[in-house]
PDB file of C-alpha atoms in Angstrom:
ATOM      1  CA  MET X   1      82.719 106.396 136.303  1.00  0.00           C
ATOM      2  CA  ASP X   2      86.339 105.247 136.170  1.00  0.00           C
ATOM      3  CA  LEU X   3      85.206 101.687 135.481  1.00  0.00           C
ATOM      4  CA  LEU X   4      82.805 102.857 132.774  1.00  0.00           C
ATOM      5  CA  SER X   5      85.522 104.986 131.182  1.00  0.00           C
ATOM      6  CA  ALA X   6      87.992 102.085 131.194  1.00  0.00           C
ATOM      7  CA  ALA X   7      85.430  99.705 129.681  1.00  0.00           C
ATOM      8  CA  PHE X   8      84.540 102.199 126.963  1.00  0.00           C
ATOM      9  CA  GLY X   9      88.225 102.730 126.237  1.00  0.00           C
ATOM     10  CA  LEU X  10      88.694  99.012 125.621  1.00  0.00           C
ATOM     11  CA  LEU X  11      85.610  98.851 123.397  1.00  0.00           C
ATOM     12  CA  TYR X  12      86.795 101.916 121.495  1.00  0.00           C
ATOM     13  CA  GLN X  13      90.190 100.335 120.821  1.00  0.00           C
ATOM     14  CA  TYR X  14      88.517  97.111 119.697  1.00  0.00           C
ATOM     15  CA  ALA X  15      86.156  98.983 117.362  1.00  0.00           C
ATOM     16  CA  ASP X  16      89.034 101.037 115.959  1.00  0.00           C
ATOM     17  CA  SER X  17      91.138  97.917 115.284  1.00  0.00           C
ATOM     18  CA  LEU X  18      88.184  96.096 113.730  1.00  0.00           C
ATOM     19  CA  ALA X  19      87.482  99.005 111.384  1.00  0.00           C
ATOM     20  CA  LEU X  20      91.168  99.254 110.429  1.00  0.00           C
ATOM     21  CA  LEU X  21      91.469  95.541 109.660  1.00  0.00           C
ATOM     22  CA  THR X  22      88.170  95.314 107.794  1.00  0.00           C
ATOM     23  CA  LEU X  23      88.664  98.361 105.599  1.00  0.00           C
ATOM     24  CA  SER X  24      92.287  97.420 104.877  1.00  0.00           C
ATOM     25  CA  ALA X  25      91.509  93.849 103.902  1.00  0.00           C
ATOM     26  CA  VAL X  26      88.179  93.867 102.066  1.00  0.00           C
ATOM     27  CA  GLY X  27      89.625  94.785  98.651  1.00  0.00           C
ATOM     28  CA  LEU X  28      92.461  92.288  99.056  1.00  0.00           C
ATOM     29  CA  ILE X  29      89.978  89.563 100.003  1.00  0.00           C
ATOM     30  CA  VAL X  30      87.891  90.184  96.876  1.00  0.00           C
ATOM     31  CA  ILE X  31      90.897  89.939  94.555  1.00  0.00           C
ATOM     32  CA  PHE X  32      92.500  86.920  96.195  1.00  0.00           C
ATOM     33  CA  GLY X  33      89.244  85.084  96.902  1.00  0.00           C
ATOM     34  CA  MET X  34      87.784  85.565  93.429  1.00  0.00           C
ATOM     35  CA  MET X  35      90.917  85.543  91.285  1.00  0.00           C
ATOM     36  CA  GLY X  36      93.663  83.794  93.251  1.00  0.00           C
ATOM     37  CA  VAL X  37      96.015  86.757  92.795  1.00  0.00           C
ATOM     38  CA  ILE X  38      98.244  87.888  95.681  1.00  0.00           C
ATOM     39  CA  ASN X  39      98.126  91.649  95.205  1.00  0.00           C
ATOM     40  CA  MET X  40     101.233  93.136  96.796  1.00  0.00           C
ATOM     41  CA  ALA X  41     100.315  96.509  95.246  1.00  0.00           C
ATOM     42  CA  HIS X  42      97.248  96.729  97.483  1.00  0.00           C
ATOM     43  CA  GLY X  43      98.770  99.446  99.679  1.00  0.00           C
ATOM     44  CA  GLU X  44      99.739 101.523  96.652  1.00  0.00           C
ATOM     45  CA  LEU X  45      96.132 101.399  95.403  1.00  0.00           C
ATOM     46  CA  MET X  46      95.127 102.701  98.831  1.00  0.00           C
ATOM     47  CA  MET X  47      97.688 105.478  98.385  1.00  0.00           C
ATOM     48  CA  ILE X  48      96.205 106.384  94.996  1.00  0.00           C
ATOM     49  CA  GLY X  49      92.777 106.631  96.603  1.00  0.00           C
ATOM     50  CA  ALA X  50      94.176 108.942  99.283  1.00  0.00           C
ATOM     51  CA  TYR X  51      95.906 111.220  96.762  1.00  0.00           C
ATOM     52  CA  CYS X  52      92.831 111.355  94.507  1.00  0.00           C
ATOM     53  CA  THR X  53      90.649 112.293  97.467  1.00  0.00           C
ATOM     54  CA  SER X  54      93.048 115.051  98.486  1.00  0.00           C
ATOM     55  CA  ALA X  55      93.276 116.457  94.956  1.00  0.00           C
ATOM     56  CA  VAL X  56      89.507 116.483  94.457  1.00  0.00           C
ATOM     57  CA  TYR X  57      88.682 117.838  97.922  1.00  0.00           C
ATOM     58  CA  TYR X  58      90.993 120.824  97.589  1.00  0.00           C
ATOM     59  CA  ARG X  59      89.279 121.721  94.324  1.00  0.00           C
ATOM     60  CA  GLY X  60      86.078 122.386  96.215  1.00  0.00           C
ATOM     61  CA  VAL X  61      84.327 119.007  96.030  1.00  0.00           C
ATOM     62  CA  PRO X  62      82.442 117.970  99.223  1.00  0.00           C
ATOM     63  CA  MET X  63      84.272 115.391 101.310  1.00  0.00           C
ATOM     64  CA  PRO X  64      81.847 112.449 100.749  1.00  0.00           C
ATOM     65  CA  LEU X  65      82.125 112.876  96.979  1.00  0.00           C
ATOM     66  CA  ALA X  66      85.902 113.286  97.239  1.00  0.00           C
ATOM     67  CA  ILE X  67      86.118 109.960  99.095  1.00  0.00           C
ATOM     68  CA  LEU X  68      84.069 108.269  96.373  1.00  0.00           C
ATOM     69  CA  ALA X  69      86.340 109.866  93.766  1.00  0.00           C
ATOM     70  CA  GLY X  70      89.320 108.310  95.533  1.00  0.00           C
ATOM     71  CA  GLY X  71      87.744 104.874  95.237  1.00  0.00           C
ATOM     72  CA  LEU X  72      86.857 105.484  91.582  1.00  0.00           C
ATOM     73  CA  GLY X  73      90.377 106.663  90.742  1.00  0.00           C
ATOM     74  CA  ALA X  74      91.967 103.589  92.300  1.00  0.00           C
ATOM     75  CA  GLY X  75      89.420 101.359  90.565  1.00  0.00           C
ATOM     76  CA  LEU X  76      90.295 102.788  87.146  1.00  0.00           C
ATOM     77  CA  VAL X  77      94.003 102.295  87.840  1.00  0.00           C
ATOM     78  CA  GLY X  78      93.213  98.715  88.903  1.00  0.00           C
ATOM     79  CA  ILE X  79      91.403  98.016  85.635  1.00  0.00           C
ATOM     80  CA  LEU X  80      94.363  99.406  83.694  1.00  0.00           C
ATOM     81  CA  LEU X  81      96.819  97.240  85.660  1.00  0.00           C
ATOM     82  CA  GLU X  82      94.652  94.162  85.100  1.00  0.00           C
ATOM     83  CA  ARG X  83      94.528  94.734  81.366  1.00  0.00           C
ATOM     84  CA  LEU X  84      98.255  95.423  81.002  1.00  0.00           C
ATOM     85  CA  VAL X  85      99.878  93.132  83.581  1.00  0.00           C
ATOM     86  CA  ILE X  86      97.735  91.068  85.947  1.00  0.00           C
ATOM     87  CA  ARG X  87      95.859  89.089  83.286  1.00  0.00           C
ATOM     88  CA  ARG X  88      99.131  87.385  82.307  1.00  0.00           C
ATOM     89  CA  PHE X  89      99.535  85.798  85.755  1.00  0.00           C
ATOM     90  CA  TYR X  90      96.226  84.065  86.461  1.00  0.00           C
ATOM     91  CA  GLY X  91      96.795  80.626  87.936  1.00  0.00           C
ATOM     92  CA  GLN X  92     100.400  81.519  88.803  1.00  0.00           C
ATOM     93  CA  LEU X  93     100.293  82.341  92.506  1.00  0.00           C
ATOM     94  CA  LEU X  94     103.975  83.070  93.112  1.00  0.00           C
ATOM     95  CA  SER X  95     104.385  84.843  89.792  1.00  0.00           C
ATOM     96  CA  SER X  96     101.454  87.130  90.607  1.00  0.00           C
ATOM     97  CA  LEU X  97     103.066  87.910  93.959  1.00  0.00           C
ATOM     98  CA  VAL X  98     106.357  88.916  92.321  1.00  0.00           C
ATOM     99  CA  ALA X  99     104.639  90.892  89.548  1.00  0.00           C
ATOM    100  CA  THR X 100     102.433  92.885  91.913  1.00  0.00           C
ATOM    101  CA  TRP X 101     105.362  93.479  94.254  1.00  0.00           C
ATOM    102  CA  GLY X 102     107.217  95.001  91.315  1.00  0.00           C
ATOM    103  CA  LEU X 103     104.161  97.137  90.515  1.00  0.00           C
ATOM    104  CA  SER X 104     104.045  98.353  94.115  1.00  0.00           C
ATOM    105  CA  LEU X 105     107.659  99.535  93.903  1.00  0.00           C
ATOM    106  CA  LEU X 106     107.081 101.251  90.556  1.00  0.00           C
ATOM    107  CA  ILE X 107     103.955 103.053  91.742  1.00  0.00           C
ATOM    108  CA  ALA X 108     105.460 104.201  95.041  1.00  0.00           C
ATOM    109  CA  GLN X 109     108.686 105.425  93.437  1.00  0.00           C
ATOM    110  CA  GLY X 110     106.747 107.028  90.595  1.00  0.00           C
ATOM    111  CA  PHE X 111     104.679 109.060  93.055  1.00  0.00           C
ATOM    112  CA  LEU X 112     107.836 109.995  94.942  1.00  0.00           C
ATOM    113  CA  LEU X 113     109.472 111.289  91.751  1.00  0.00           C
ATOM    114  CA  LEU X 114     106.369 113.148  90.578  1.00  0.00           C
ATOM    115  CA  LEU X 115     105.140 114.617  93.853  1.00  0.00           C
ATOM    116  CA  GLY X 116     108.229 114.590  96.042  1.00  0.00           C
ATOM    117  CA  PRO X 117     108.375 113.602  99.716  1.00  0.00           C
ATOM    118  CA  SER X 118     105.999 116.356 100.849  1.00  0.00           C
ATOM    119  CA  ILE X 119     103.155 115.343 103.142  1.00  0.00           C
ATOM    120  CA  ARG X 120      99.521 116.218 102.487  1.00  0.00           C
ATOM    121  CA  SER X 121      96.665 116.113 104.940  1.00  0.00           C
ATOM    122  CA  LEU X 122      92.885 116.228 105.046  1.00  0.00           C
ATOM    123  CA  PRO X 123      90.662 117.506 107.849  1.00  0.00           C
ATOM    124  CA  THR X 124      89.164 114.896 110.173  1.00  0.00           C
ATOM    125  CA  PRO X 125      85.369 115.327 110.356  1.00  0.00           C
ATOM    126  CA  PHE X 126      82.938 115.050 113.284  1.00  0.00           C
ATOM    127  CA  GLY X 127      85.296 116.355 115.968  1.00  0.00           C
ATOM    128  CA  SER X 128      85.786 114.472 119.244  1.00  0.00           C
ATOM    129  CA  PHE X 129      84.082 113.747 122.550  1.00  0.00           C
ATOM    130  CA  ALA X 130      85.287 113.223 126.090  1.00  0.00           C
ATOM    131  CA  LEU X 131      84.495 110.459 128.528  1.00  0.00           C
ATOM    132  CA  GLY X 132      86.159 110.641 131.894  1.00  0.00           C
ATOM    133  CA  GLU X 133      89.766 111.728 131.511  1.00  0.00           C
ATOM    134  CA  PHE X 134      90.080 110.655 127.871  1.00  0.00           C
ATOM    135  CA  THR X 135      89.078 112.185 124.546  1.00  0.00           C
ATOM    136  CA  TYR X 136      87.956 110.073 121.586  1.00  0.00           C
ATOM    137  CA  SER X 137      87.652 110.741 117.862  1.00  0.00           C
ATOM    138  CA  THR X 138      84.049 110.477 116.659  1.00  0.00           C
ATOM    139  CA  TYR X 139      85.266 109.782 113.123  1.00  0.00           C
ATOM    140  CA  ARG X 140      87.195 106.682 114.129  1.00  0.00           C
ATOM    141  CA  LEU X 141      84.015 105.262 115.635  1.00  0.00           C
ATOM    142  CA  ALA X 142      82.106 106.161 112.480  1.00  0.00           C
ATOM    143  CA  MET X 143      84.638 104.167 110.441  1.00  0.00           C
ATOM    144  CA  LEU X 144      83.426 100.964 112.095  1.00  0.00           C
ATOM    145  CA  GLY X 145      79.911 101.620 110.821  1.00  0.00           C
ATOM    146  CA  ILE X 146      81.291 102.421 107.363  1.00  0.00           C
ATOM    147  CA  ALA X 147      83.323  99.191 107.373  1.00  0.00           C
ATOM    148  CA  LEU X 148      80.292  97.077 108.288  1.00  0.00           C
ATOM    149  CA  LEU X 149      78.143  98.773 105.632  1.00  0.00           C
ATOM    150  CA  LEU X 150      80.873  98.210 103.045  1.00  0.00           C
ATOM    151  CA  VAL X 151      81.090  94.494 103.851  1.00  0.00           C
ATOM    152  CA  ALA X 152      77.298  94.202 103.634  1.00  0.00           C
ATOM    153  CA  ALA X 153      77.309  96.010 100.271  1.00  0.00           C
ATOM    154  CA  VAL X 154      79.997  93.705  98.838  1.00  0.00           C
ATOM    155  CA  TRP X 155      78.109  90.634 100.091  1.00  0.00           C
ATOM    156  CA  ALA X 156      74.869  91.886  98.506  1.00  0.00           C
ATOM    157  CA  LEU X 157      76.679  92.597  95.225  1.00  0.00           C
ATOM    158  CA  PHE X 158      77.992  89.039  94.948  1.00  0.00           C
ATOM    159  CA  ARG X 159      74.788  87.472  96.297  1.00  0.00           C
ATOM    160  CA  PHE X 160      71.982  89.255  94.468  1.00  0.00           C
ATOM    161  CA  THR X 161      73.313  90.708  91.192  1.00  0.00           C
ATOM    162  CA  ARG X 162      73.995  89.189  87.789  1.00  0.00           C
ATOM    163  CA  PHE X 163      77.622  90.244  88.086  1.00  0.00           C
ATOM    164  CA  GLY X 164      77.853  88.389  91.395  1.00  0.00           C
ATOM    165  CA  VAL X 165      76.409  85.215  89.907  1.00  0.00           C
ATOM    166  CA  ASP X 166      78.804  85.364  86.962  1.00  0.00           C
ATOM    167  CA  ALA X 167      81.745  86.135  89.265  1.00  0.00           C
ATOM    168  CA  ARG X 168      80.975  83.211  91.573  1.00  0.00           C
ATOM    169  CA  ALA X 169      80.571  80.898  88.576  1.00  0.00           C
ATOM    170  CA  THR X 170      83.930  82.050  87.228  1.00  0.00           C
ATOM    171  CA  MET X 171      85.558  81.445  90.602  1.00  0.00           C
ATOM    172  CA  GLU X 172      84.152  77.910  90.803  1.00  0.00           C
ATOM    173  CA  ASN X 173      84.984  76.828  87.248  1.00  0.00           C
ATOM    174  CA  ALA X 174      86.159  79.401  84.741  1.00  0.00           C
ATOM    175  CA  GLU X 175      86.083  77.057  81.739  1.00  0.00           C
ATOM    176  CA  MET X 176      82.523  75.912  82.431  1.00  0.00           C
ATOM    177  CA  ALA X 177      81.434  79.507  82.973  1.00  0.00           C
ATOM    178  CA  ARG X 178      82.992  80.477  79.656  1.00  0.00           C
ATOM    179  CA  ALA X 179      81.211  77.591  77.936  1.00  0.00           C
ATOM    180  CA  LEU X 180      77.903  78.842  79.356  1.00  0.00           C
ATOM    181  CA  GLY X 181      78.432  82.295  77.882  1.00  0.00           C
ATOM    182  CA  VAL X 182      80.021  84.177  80.773  1.00  0.00           C
ATOM    183  CA  ARG X 183      82.573  86.731  79.581  1.00  0.00           C
ATOM    184  CA  VAL X 184      85.281  85.488  81.921  1.00  0.00           C
ATOM    185  CA  ASN X 185      87.940  88.030  80.942  1.00  0.00           C
ATOM    186  CA  ARG X 186      85.479  90.854  81.540  1.00  0.00           C
ATOM    187  CA  ILE X 187      84.574  89.398  84.946  1.00  0.00           C
ATOM    188  CA  TYR X 188      88.250  89.221  85.901  1.00  0.00           C
ATOM    189  CA  MET X 189      88.760  92.839  84.822  1.00  0.00           C
ATOM    190  CA  LEU X 190      85.747  94.115  86.765  1.00  0.00           C
ATOM    191  CA  THR X 191      86.604  92.037  89.836  1.00  0.00           C
ATOM    192  CA  PHE X 192      90.146  93.388  89.992  1.00  0.00           C
ATOM    193  CA  GLY X 193      88.784  96.881  89.418  1.00  0.00           C
ATOM    194  CA  LEU X 194      86.319  96.373  92.267  1.00  0.00           C
ATOM    195  CA  GLY X 195      89.058  95.175  94.620  1.00  0.00           C
ATOM    196  CA  ALA X 196      91.210  98.154  93.636  1.00  0.00           C
ATOM    197  CA  ALA X 197      88.281 100.550  94.167  1.00  0.00           C
ATOM    198  CA  LEU X 198      87.686  99.110  97.645  1.00  0.00           C
ATOM    199  CA  ALA X 199      91.376  99.585  98.406  1.00  0.00           C
ATOM    200  CA  GLY X 200      91.195 103.179  97.165  1.00  0.00           C
ATOM    201  CA  LEU X 201      88.079 103.814  99.241  1.00  0.00           C
ATOM    202  CA  ALA X 202      89.855 102.499 102.341  1.00  0.00           C
ATOM    203  CA  GLY X 203      92.860 104.696 101.584  1.00  0.00           C
ATOM    204  CA  ALA X 204      90.588 107.711 101.186  1.00  0.00           C
ATOM    205  CA  LEU X 205      88.941 107.026 104.553  1.00  0.00           C
ATOM    206  CA  PHE X 206      92.273 106.545 106.306  1.00  0.00           C
ATOM    207  CA  ALA X 207      93.621 109.737 104.728  1.00  0.00           C
ATOM    208  CA  LEU X 208      91.201 111.751 106.868  1.00  0.00           C
ATOM    209  CA  SER X 209      93.158 110.800 109.967  1.00  0.00           C
ATOM    210  CA  ALA X 210      96.676 110.053 108.653  1.00  0.00           C
ATOM    211  CA  PRO X 211      99.276 111.954 106.585  1.00  0.00           C
ATOM    212  CA  ILE X 212      99.365 111.275 102.844  1.00  0.00           C
ATOM    213  CA  GLU X 213     102.770 110.580 101.329  1.00  0.00           C
ATOM    214  CA  PRO X 214     104.304 108.216  98.712  1.00  0.00           C
ATOM    215  CA  THR X 215     104.967 105.600 101.412  1.00  0.00           C
ATOM    216  CA  PHE X 216     101.347 105.765 102.619  1.00  0.00           C
ATOM    217  CA  GLY X 217     100.517 102.251 101.437  1.00  0.00           C
ATOM    218  CA  ARG X 218     103.401 100.546 103.227  1.00  0.00           C
ATOM    219  CA  ASN X 219     101.657 101.148 106.538  1.00  0.00           C
ATOM    220  CA  TYR X 220      98.551  99.228 105.504  1.00  0.00           C
ATOM    221  CA  THR X 221      99.680  96.354 103.259  1.00  0.00           C
ATOM    222  CA  PRO X 222     100.948  94.193 106.186  1.00  0.00           C
ATOM    223  CA  VAL X 223      97.745  94.976 108.115  1.00  0.00           C
ATOM    224  CA  ALA X 224      95.596  93.916 105.160  1.00  0.00           C
ATOM    225  CA  PHE X 225      97.447  90.616 104.757  1.00  0.00           C
TER     226      PHE X 225
END
């Protein structure tokens, strides 16, 4: 039993780390891979997702819908940022890094000024289970399944939909795609919004097991990169 418990403990830690890395990085991968933008505000978009989830949940919305609302809120903020700022830095790798770093500071400090340093929290679902001498969170195991489903959904979106075809064409050759009738600017806007929504969804999921505060995103940006 001790050997079984030790082996499960190692597998649990591996699954937990894999879920953390995958959920943290998937939105960043979409934005950088499709648009060539280094998004240093990725963690702050995760923070926005966490705050949106908290606000919606404590107004009586069921937790699954609150998590989706967190992703939607971050996605809308991402679209706004793309329209106002990000679109001016396509093809400028270092400039995009500096611009998004500045956005990350503005967003974090803005939340600190508006909401103060107080910490919010959300209940962790599914409870826990014991194996041997150790207790494990069921939710943290469930996050691995959610992460794998999310990756599969993103792959299917880019592989089987018209948006995915247009996005891949834009990534390969934006000028040729534009000449063939693809609305390249719209694709860029939706792609950044998608990456932001994935970041917000990850932040919402992490918020169920971590405190929510204005510095929430700083814990995950290095992990995502």
